[in-house]
Each structure stands twice: as structure tokens, then as C-alpha cells.
XYZ file of C-alpha atoms in Angstrom:
354
model
C -141.842 -244.315 22.847
C -143.375 -240.747 23.855
C -142.640 -239.237 26.402
C -145.106 -239.554 29.832
C -148.581 -238.165 30.573
C -147.062 -234.210 31.663
C -149.902 -232.768 32.870
C -152.550 -235.683 33.345
C -153.092 -236.541 37.316
C -155.131 -239.366 37.228
C -156.699 -240.820 40.631
C -154.990 -243.034 42.331
C -154.868 -245.252 45.346
C -152.923 -244.826 48.205
C -149.304 -244.673 46.498
C -147.083 -247.597 47.841
C -143.262 -246.924 47.755
C -140.023 -249.906 48.044
C -136.310 -249.378 48.952
C -134.043 -251.046 47.421
C -130.417 -250.646 50.071
C -128.155 -253.264 48.585
C -128.168 -256.343 51.048
C -131.203 -254.827 52.772
C -132.599 -252.303 55.401
C -131.564 -254.374 58.011
C -126.989 -254.307 59.067
C -127.513 -257.865 58.703
C -128.720 -258.429 55.662
C -125.744 -260.126 53.637
C -125.662 -262.874 56.404
C -129.777 -264.103 55.296
C -128.611 -262.968 51.494
C -128.267 -266.190 49.320
C -125.889 -267.530 46.859
C -122.658 -264.941 45.937
C -122.862 -262.040 48.127
C -120.808 -260.330 45.392
C -124.590 -260.291 42.624
C -125.633 -257.240 44.858
C -123.189 -255.219 43.206
C -124.370 -255.665 39.795
C -126.992 -253.936 38.122
C -128.882 -257.380 37.095
C -129.605 -257.589 40.446
C -131.754 -254.369 41.357
C -132.813 -255.026 37.556
C -134.016 -257.985 38.331
C -136.482 -256.450 41.608
C -137.282 -253.344 40.098
C -139.046 -255.134 37.088
C -140.852 -257.100 39.479
C -142.540 -253.960 41.138
C -143.107 -252.620 38.318
C -145.272 -255.726 36.951
C -146.860 -255.599 40.438
C -148.304 -252.794 40.345
C -145.469 -250.234 42.958
C -145.392 -246.619 41.876
C -142.164 -246.695 43.223
C -138.809 -247.943 43.695
C -135.977 -245.277 46.347
C -132.619 -246.422 46.008
C -131.121 -245.905 49.448
C -127.398 -244.377 50.639
C -125.897 -243.683 52.705
C -121.614 -242.625 54.274
C -121.166 -245.590 56.136
C -118.788 -248.749 55.676
C -119.365 -250.305 59.096
C -123.138 -251.574 58.730
C -123.690 -250.889 54.915
C -122.255 -253.232 53.922
C -121.066 -252.109 50.335
C -124.189 -250.412 48.579
C -123.488 -248.944 44.203
C -124.092 -244.776 43.796
C -127.961 -244.350 43.969
C -128.016 -241.837 40.435
C -125.724 -243.731 38.309
C -127.408 -247.315 39.080
C -131.019 -245.618 38.454
C -129.614 -244.297 34.816
C -129.006 -247.940 34.206
C -133.139 -249.172 34.766
C -133.772 -246.411 33.359
C -133.542 -247.513 29.733
C -135.096 -250.842 30.615
C -138.265 -249.802 33.077
C -141.364 -247.740 31.159
C -143.587 -247.033 34.393
C -141.944 -247.314 37.951
C -140.440 -244.479 40.101
C -137.282 -244.108 40.665
C -136.218 -241.916 43.195
C -132.169 -241.706 43.794
C -131.400 -240.698 47.351
C -128.229 -238.289 48.189
C -126.521 -237.234 50.677
C -125.465 -234.146 50.347
C -123.228 -232.660 53.264
C -120.299 -233.604 51.127
C -121.728 -233.042 47.041
C -122.265 -229.473 45.285
C -125.533 -228.646 44.404
C -124.368 -228.231 40.649
C -123.367 -231.475 40.543
C -126.572 -232.925 41.664
C -128.423 -231.137 39.756
C -126.923 -232.023 36.276
C -126.718 -236.255 37.307
C -130.569 -236.064 38.332
C -131.796 -234.298 35.160
C -129.735 -236.324 33.903
C -132.021 -239.579 35.023
C -135.577 -237.990 34.576
C -134.242 -236.960 31.173
C -133.263 -241.318 30.413
C -136.089 -242.146 32.455
C -138.240 -239.444 30.330
C -139.834 -237.955 33.441
C -139.956 -240.260 36.153
C -136.708 -239.165 38.129
C -137.321 -238.578 42.012
C -134.725 -236.981 44.658
C -134.377 -238.237 48.218
C -132.085 -235.656 50.051
C -130.089 -237.691 53.179
C -127.374 -235.225 55.051
C -123.700 -236.601 56.752
C -123.235 -235.463 60.246
C -121.029 -237.963 60.887
C -116.814 -237.898 61.853
C -116.040 -240.504 59.479
C -118.189 -239.929 56.949
C -116.222 -236.235 56.607
C -113.313 -238.210 56.809
C -113.469 -240.685 54.545
C -115.004 -237.911 51.986
C -112.190 -235.304 52.715
C -113.788 -232.074 51.513
C -114.554 -230.459 54.842
C -115.571 -231.432 58.195
C -118.755 -233.347 59.592
C -121.291 -230.680 60.126
C -123.717 -230.233 63.520
C -127.166 -231.214 62.342
C -127.962 -227.866 62.697
C -125.841 -227.066 60.009
C -126.008 -230.408 57.978
C -130.289 -229.335 57.971
C -129.754 -225.498 56.813
C -127.514 -226.761 53.894
C -129.433 -228.917 52.479
C -132.294 -226.446 52.543
C -129.919 -224.699 50.669
C -129.301 -227.244 48.754
C -132.690 -227.961 48.120
C -132.677 -224.435 47.372
C -129.908 -223.797 43.783
C -131.012 -227.498 42.663
C -134.513 -226.407 41.784
C -132.480 -223.346 40.782
C -130.505 -225.294 38.339
C -133.097 -226.989 37.210
C -135.419 -223.722 36.043
C -132.159 -222.146 34.743
C -133.145 -223.651 30.712
C -137.008 -222.946 30.114
C -138.766 -225.892 28.698
C -138.968 -224.281 24.535
C -134.449 -222.966 24.928
C -132.709 -225.343 22.759
C -133.997 -223.432 18.703
C -132.075 -226.071 16.489
C -132.084 -222.713 13.878
C -130.198 -224.011 11.491
C -130.250 -220.700 9.425
C -128.732 -218.558 11.780
C -126.705 -220.969 13.399
C -128.567 -220.777 17.588
C -129.242 -223.767 18.675
C -130.019 -222.393 21.954
C -131.702 -219.265 22.670
C -129.742 -217.479 25.479
C -132.195 -214.922 26.235
C -133.855 -218.288 27.785
C -131.308 -219.490 29.435
C -130.676 -217.636 33.042
C -127.881 -217.034 35.747
C -128.963 -217.944 38.798
C -127.110 -216.085 40.266
C -127.147 -217.294 44.314
C -125.600 -216.901 47.377
C -126.441 -218.675 50.444
C -124.421 -219.056 54.147
C -123.282 -221.702 52.660
C -123.888 -221.623 48.935
C -122.280 -219.081 46.147
C -123.230 -220.201 42.540
C -123.917 -218.523 39.172
C -125.109 -221.559 36.651
C -127.170 -222.084 34.442
C -127.201 -226.066 34.473
C -125.042 -227.486 31.265
C -128.375 -229.228 30.756
C -131.352 -228.519 29.894
C -134.608 -228.323 32.237
C -135.820 -231.915 32.909
C -139.102 -233.422 31.982
C -140.510 -232.519 34.902
C -139.346 -229.510 35.479
C -138.449 -230.197 38.747
C -137.860 -234.068 39.542
C -140.566 -235.059 43.031
C -138.398 -233.694 46.437
C -138.395 -236.008 49.438
C -137.711 -236.265 52.689
C -137.303 -239.121 54.940
C -137.797 -238.243 58.379
C -134.746 -237.661 60.618
C -133.405 -235.653 58.397
C -132.718 -232.493 61.126
C -134.872 -229.501 60.423
C -135.281 -227.005 58.155
C -134.605 -229.314 55.119
C -137.947 -230.526 54.741
C -139.177 -226.985 54.537
C -138.693 -227.132 50.574
C -139.561 -230.887 50.655
C -142.217 -232.239 47.895
C -142.906 -235.501 49.324
C -142.301 -236.889 53.334
C -142.418 -239.548 56.256
C -143.695 -239.647 59.116
C -145.221 -236.467 60.018
C -143.073 -233.775 59.290
C -142.774 -231.226 56.780
C -145.074 -228.784 54.675
C -148.653 -229.301 55.067
C -149.864 -230.278 52.126
C -147.081 -232.492 50.683
C -148.150 -235.791 50.409
C -146.478 -238.391 53.245
C -145.427 -242.310 53.233
C -145.647 -243.873 56.537
C -141.836 -245.997 56.071
C -142.253 -249.056 57.264
C -139.462 -251.860 57.647
C -140.630 -255.621 56.324
C -139.582 -259.575 57.512
C -141.967 -261.553 55.643
C -142.362 -265.229 55.534
C -140.416 -267.116 53.077
C -141.428 -271.112 52.339
C -139.045 -272.509 54.580
C -139.023 -269.797 56.501
C -141.065 -268.080 59.345
C -140.245 -264.544 59.876
C -139.904 -264.515 63.294
C -137.055 -266.774 63.148
C -135.615 -265.136 61.027
C -135.988 -261.144 62.776
C -135.242 -262.980 65.500
C -131.640 -264.793 63.378
C -131.240 -261.469 62.617
C -131.277 -259.394 66.366
C -129.083 -261.957 67.792
C -126.521 -261.789 64.433
C -126.119 -257.620 65.828
C -123.394 -256.470 67.487
C -123.753 -252.900 69.133
C -122.394 -250.384 66.507
C -124.294 -252.241 63.709
C -128.260 -251.842 65.451
C -130.685 -251.228 62.946
C -132.313 -247.627 63.357
C -135.405 -247.267 65.774
C -138.259 -247.920 63.066
C -141.878 -248.988 62.925
C -141.327 -252.292 62.267
C -143.751 -254.982 60.651
C -142.945 -259.311 60.865
C -145.079 -261.395 59.386
C -147.483 -263.661 56.676
C -147.764 -261.531 53.927
C -151.777 -261.789 54.101
C -151.027 -259.535 57.503
C -148.660 -257.970 55.670
C -151.177 -256.732 53.402
C -153.736 -255.911 56.183
C -151.444 -253.590 57.896
C -150.527 -251.497 55.221
C -154.462 -251.432 53.692
C -154.382 -249.449 57.493
C -151.244 -247.807 57.283
C -153.731 -245.903 53.628
C -156.458 -244.992 56.112
C -153.440 -242.682 57.987
C -150.483 -241.705 54.980
C -151.356 -240.879 51.300
C -149.128 -244.119 51.458
C -146.199 -246.683 52.335
C -142.704 -247.314 51.907
C -141.417 -250.490 52.651
C -138.734 -251.417 53.935
C -137.405 -255.463 53.169
C -135.255 -255.910 55.880
C -133.494 -258.966 53.285
C -134.153 -257.651 50.133
C -133.011 -260.970 47.982
C -135.568 -262.243 50.315
C -138.331 -259.625 51.494
C -139.175 -258.167 47.563
C -140.290 -261.145 45.892
C -142.835 -261.742 48.408
C -143.716 -258.316 48.487
C -143.444 -257.781 44.175
C -145.230 -261.488 44.124
C -147.859 -262.384 47.050
C -148.329 -258.750 48.660
C -149.410 -256.009 46.590
C -151.682 -258.620 45.075
C -153.514 -259.294 47.426
C -153.573 -255.689 47.452
C -155.525 -254.981 44.266
C -157.259 -257.906 45.013
C -158.656 -256.497 48.105
C -158.865 -252.726 46.095
C -156.351 -251.419 48.644
C -154.315 -250.559 45.231
C -155.342 -250.193 41.420
C -153.662 -250.558 38.796
C -152.030 -246.985 37.067
C -151.389 -246.172 34.018
C -147.554 -245.142 33.068
C -146.904 -241.813 33.980
C -144.508 -238.670 35.333
C -143.292 -239.550 38.864
C -145.131 -235.973 39.534
C -148.107 -236.687 38.363
C -148.028 -240.228 40.591
C -147.799 -238.765 43.741
C -151.003 -235.635 42.621
C -148.069 -232.649 42.603
C -149.415 -230.058 40.306
C -147.070 -229.324 36.810
C -143.712 -227.271 37.366
C -143.997 -223.664 36.750
C -140.935 -222.089 35.203
C -139.744 -219.252 37.279
C -137.889 -217.374 34.773
C -140.418 -218.070 32.058
C -142.536 -214.583 31.029
């Protein structure tokens, strides 16, 4: 298989993303998930859903991450899961969320660069923070940061990660057998970053990702100034010109159960400590959801759907809602492409290249 288009930016309609977050976005989704709950932690469960999304024409999936045990009901590592799925998909973007408050940027840069190589330029990174005392104690690396500290630190992590991705120039690998040189040392660079939270010399041990800089997505709710360096944002924050996505938690009608009844059952089961976050929600039929997505596409560059119950809502989204949007002319099928191109982002120039 050839590498995906490195520079093309074909015209396309609004973006459509899908969050895959274990049992679902709703904290009580585990109650509504049919079958053996352990299947959610098997790679085949996520792979089946991603392949459905890819076949339908969804632009990207986002694998959620959250350092909680009270409401998450267990989760897999997003980057590891995306890496398992990458070789058996060919077109869909794979965005891995990473809570950076307890991770070193070097390891984040290496893991995401690896995912971009494995997926041939379809990797993305959703930056998340963790300011909870319980989360900090769980990891045991440091005390919990304040929201202000977490925002400044996340911004610094993005700076370091991007510098490390650039520490190999695109043509650094020369593999010159007569001279015995595998890399051109002049095209490997120390990043020599010194900030408030990190001092990193580099270079990375992984060659520059196919996209140069995989797209960085910052969702609303991540403290400032982390969003200042985002390529893509949700909500109304972020740098001017960055694609903006609307987020929408969805509960749709499924065979044998109306959406309103399902939502009511989930709400009744929610204890105070597991109450879902306050975010825009849709509860209704597949046809009405398609209409709502079309409305949001008029105000945003795309929509990121958050299924309330993964096993129930995703098949309806991929099997009914997306085909309806294509038939209405709201969405358009596009050829396999790098994720930066899907987001309409320019090619990422290497800061060290002459």
C-alpha cells in the first residue's frame, strides 16, 4: 500500500468525527450494554466499530482517555488501541486522547509518531489534562496541578512534542551502505527545550512522522492556554483559523427502544458522583439527528459525535445517520487521505530544515 496523499487538500464537506469511549459517553452506559461486558476490552469490539465508521465515510474516530475509576468503568490505552486498529483500516483518521499531566512529552511524542507511521499518516492527538487529587494519587508521580498549571503545562507539552517530531528531518535516513552511515547526522537535531515544567534535549528516537506534525486537537474544557497551539478545537476557543468542531452527545432510537426511554433509564441510574458532564445532547430519531448535524455544520467546520452507549448508538450512526447525510448532500465520500488533509491543514514544515 502506498503512503497516503502527503500534500493534497481536496474540497470536502463538513467533518464528522466519532468518539469511542469504552461502554459509552454516559457514565451508566455499562448498564445498557448488551452481552458480556468484557467484550468492550477486547480489540475486536473497537475494531468492528471503527471499520463500520470507515465504511460509512466518517472522517475520524477519537479514542477517549480519562484517569478515573469512579465513572469510566475501565478503559484501554487509546494509543495502544489505535495502533492495533491502524493496520486493518485504510482511510479513517485515528485520534488518540492523552492526559498529559502525568506523562513525559518525550514518551508522548514517540508513541504518537509510531502511530502515525503505522497508520501511514492518519494519526491525531487529542490533548487532555488531569487536575484531580485522586488521579494524581493513582499515578503517584506528583501532586495534582491546579487548572492554571495544567493549562500552561499542556501548552508546553505540545511545544516539546512538536519540536521532537521535527528533530529528524524528513530525509535524515540515508542508509548509505558503502560509508556505513544509516542517518545523516546533520539532519538530526537537539531540541534543547527549557520551559517552566520541562527541560528536554532530544532528539527523538523515532523518525519524523509521515505527517510531520500529526494534528493536535484540543477540546473545550481543557484549561487555557493549551488551546493556543491547537490545530483543531471543539467549541469556540482556540486560535483564529483553526477548524472548529461542535460536540454532541447522542442517544438515538434503536430497534425495540425509543431514545427518550433509553435516556430516562440512564438518567435514573446516575448517582450524583457519576452524573454526566454538562454538554450539548441530542435524544431522538436517526432522521432528526441527521437534521441536527446538518444545522451544526452551518455554524461549525464539523461535528464530533459522542455516543451515549457505544454498542447501541454507533451502529445506528454508521448504518442509518451517515448514509442519510450523504443522501441529503450534507456529507461527501472522499478518498483515503492523511488526517491533516482531512482537516484542511497545510503541510507541516520542519523547523530545522534549510
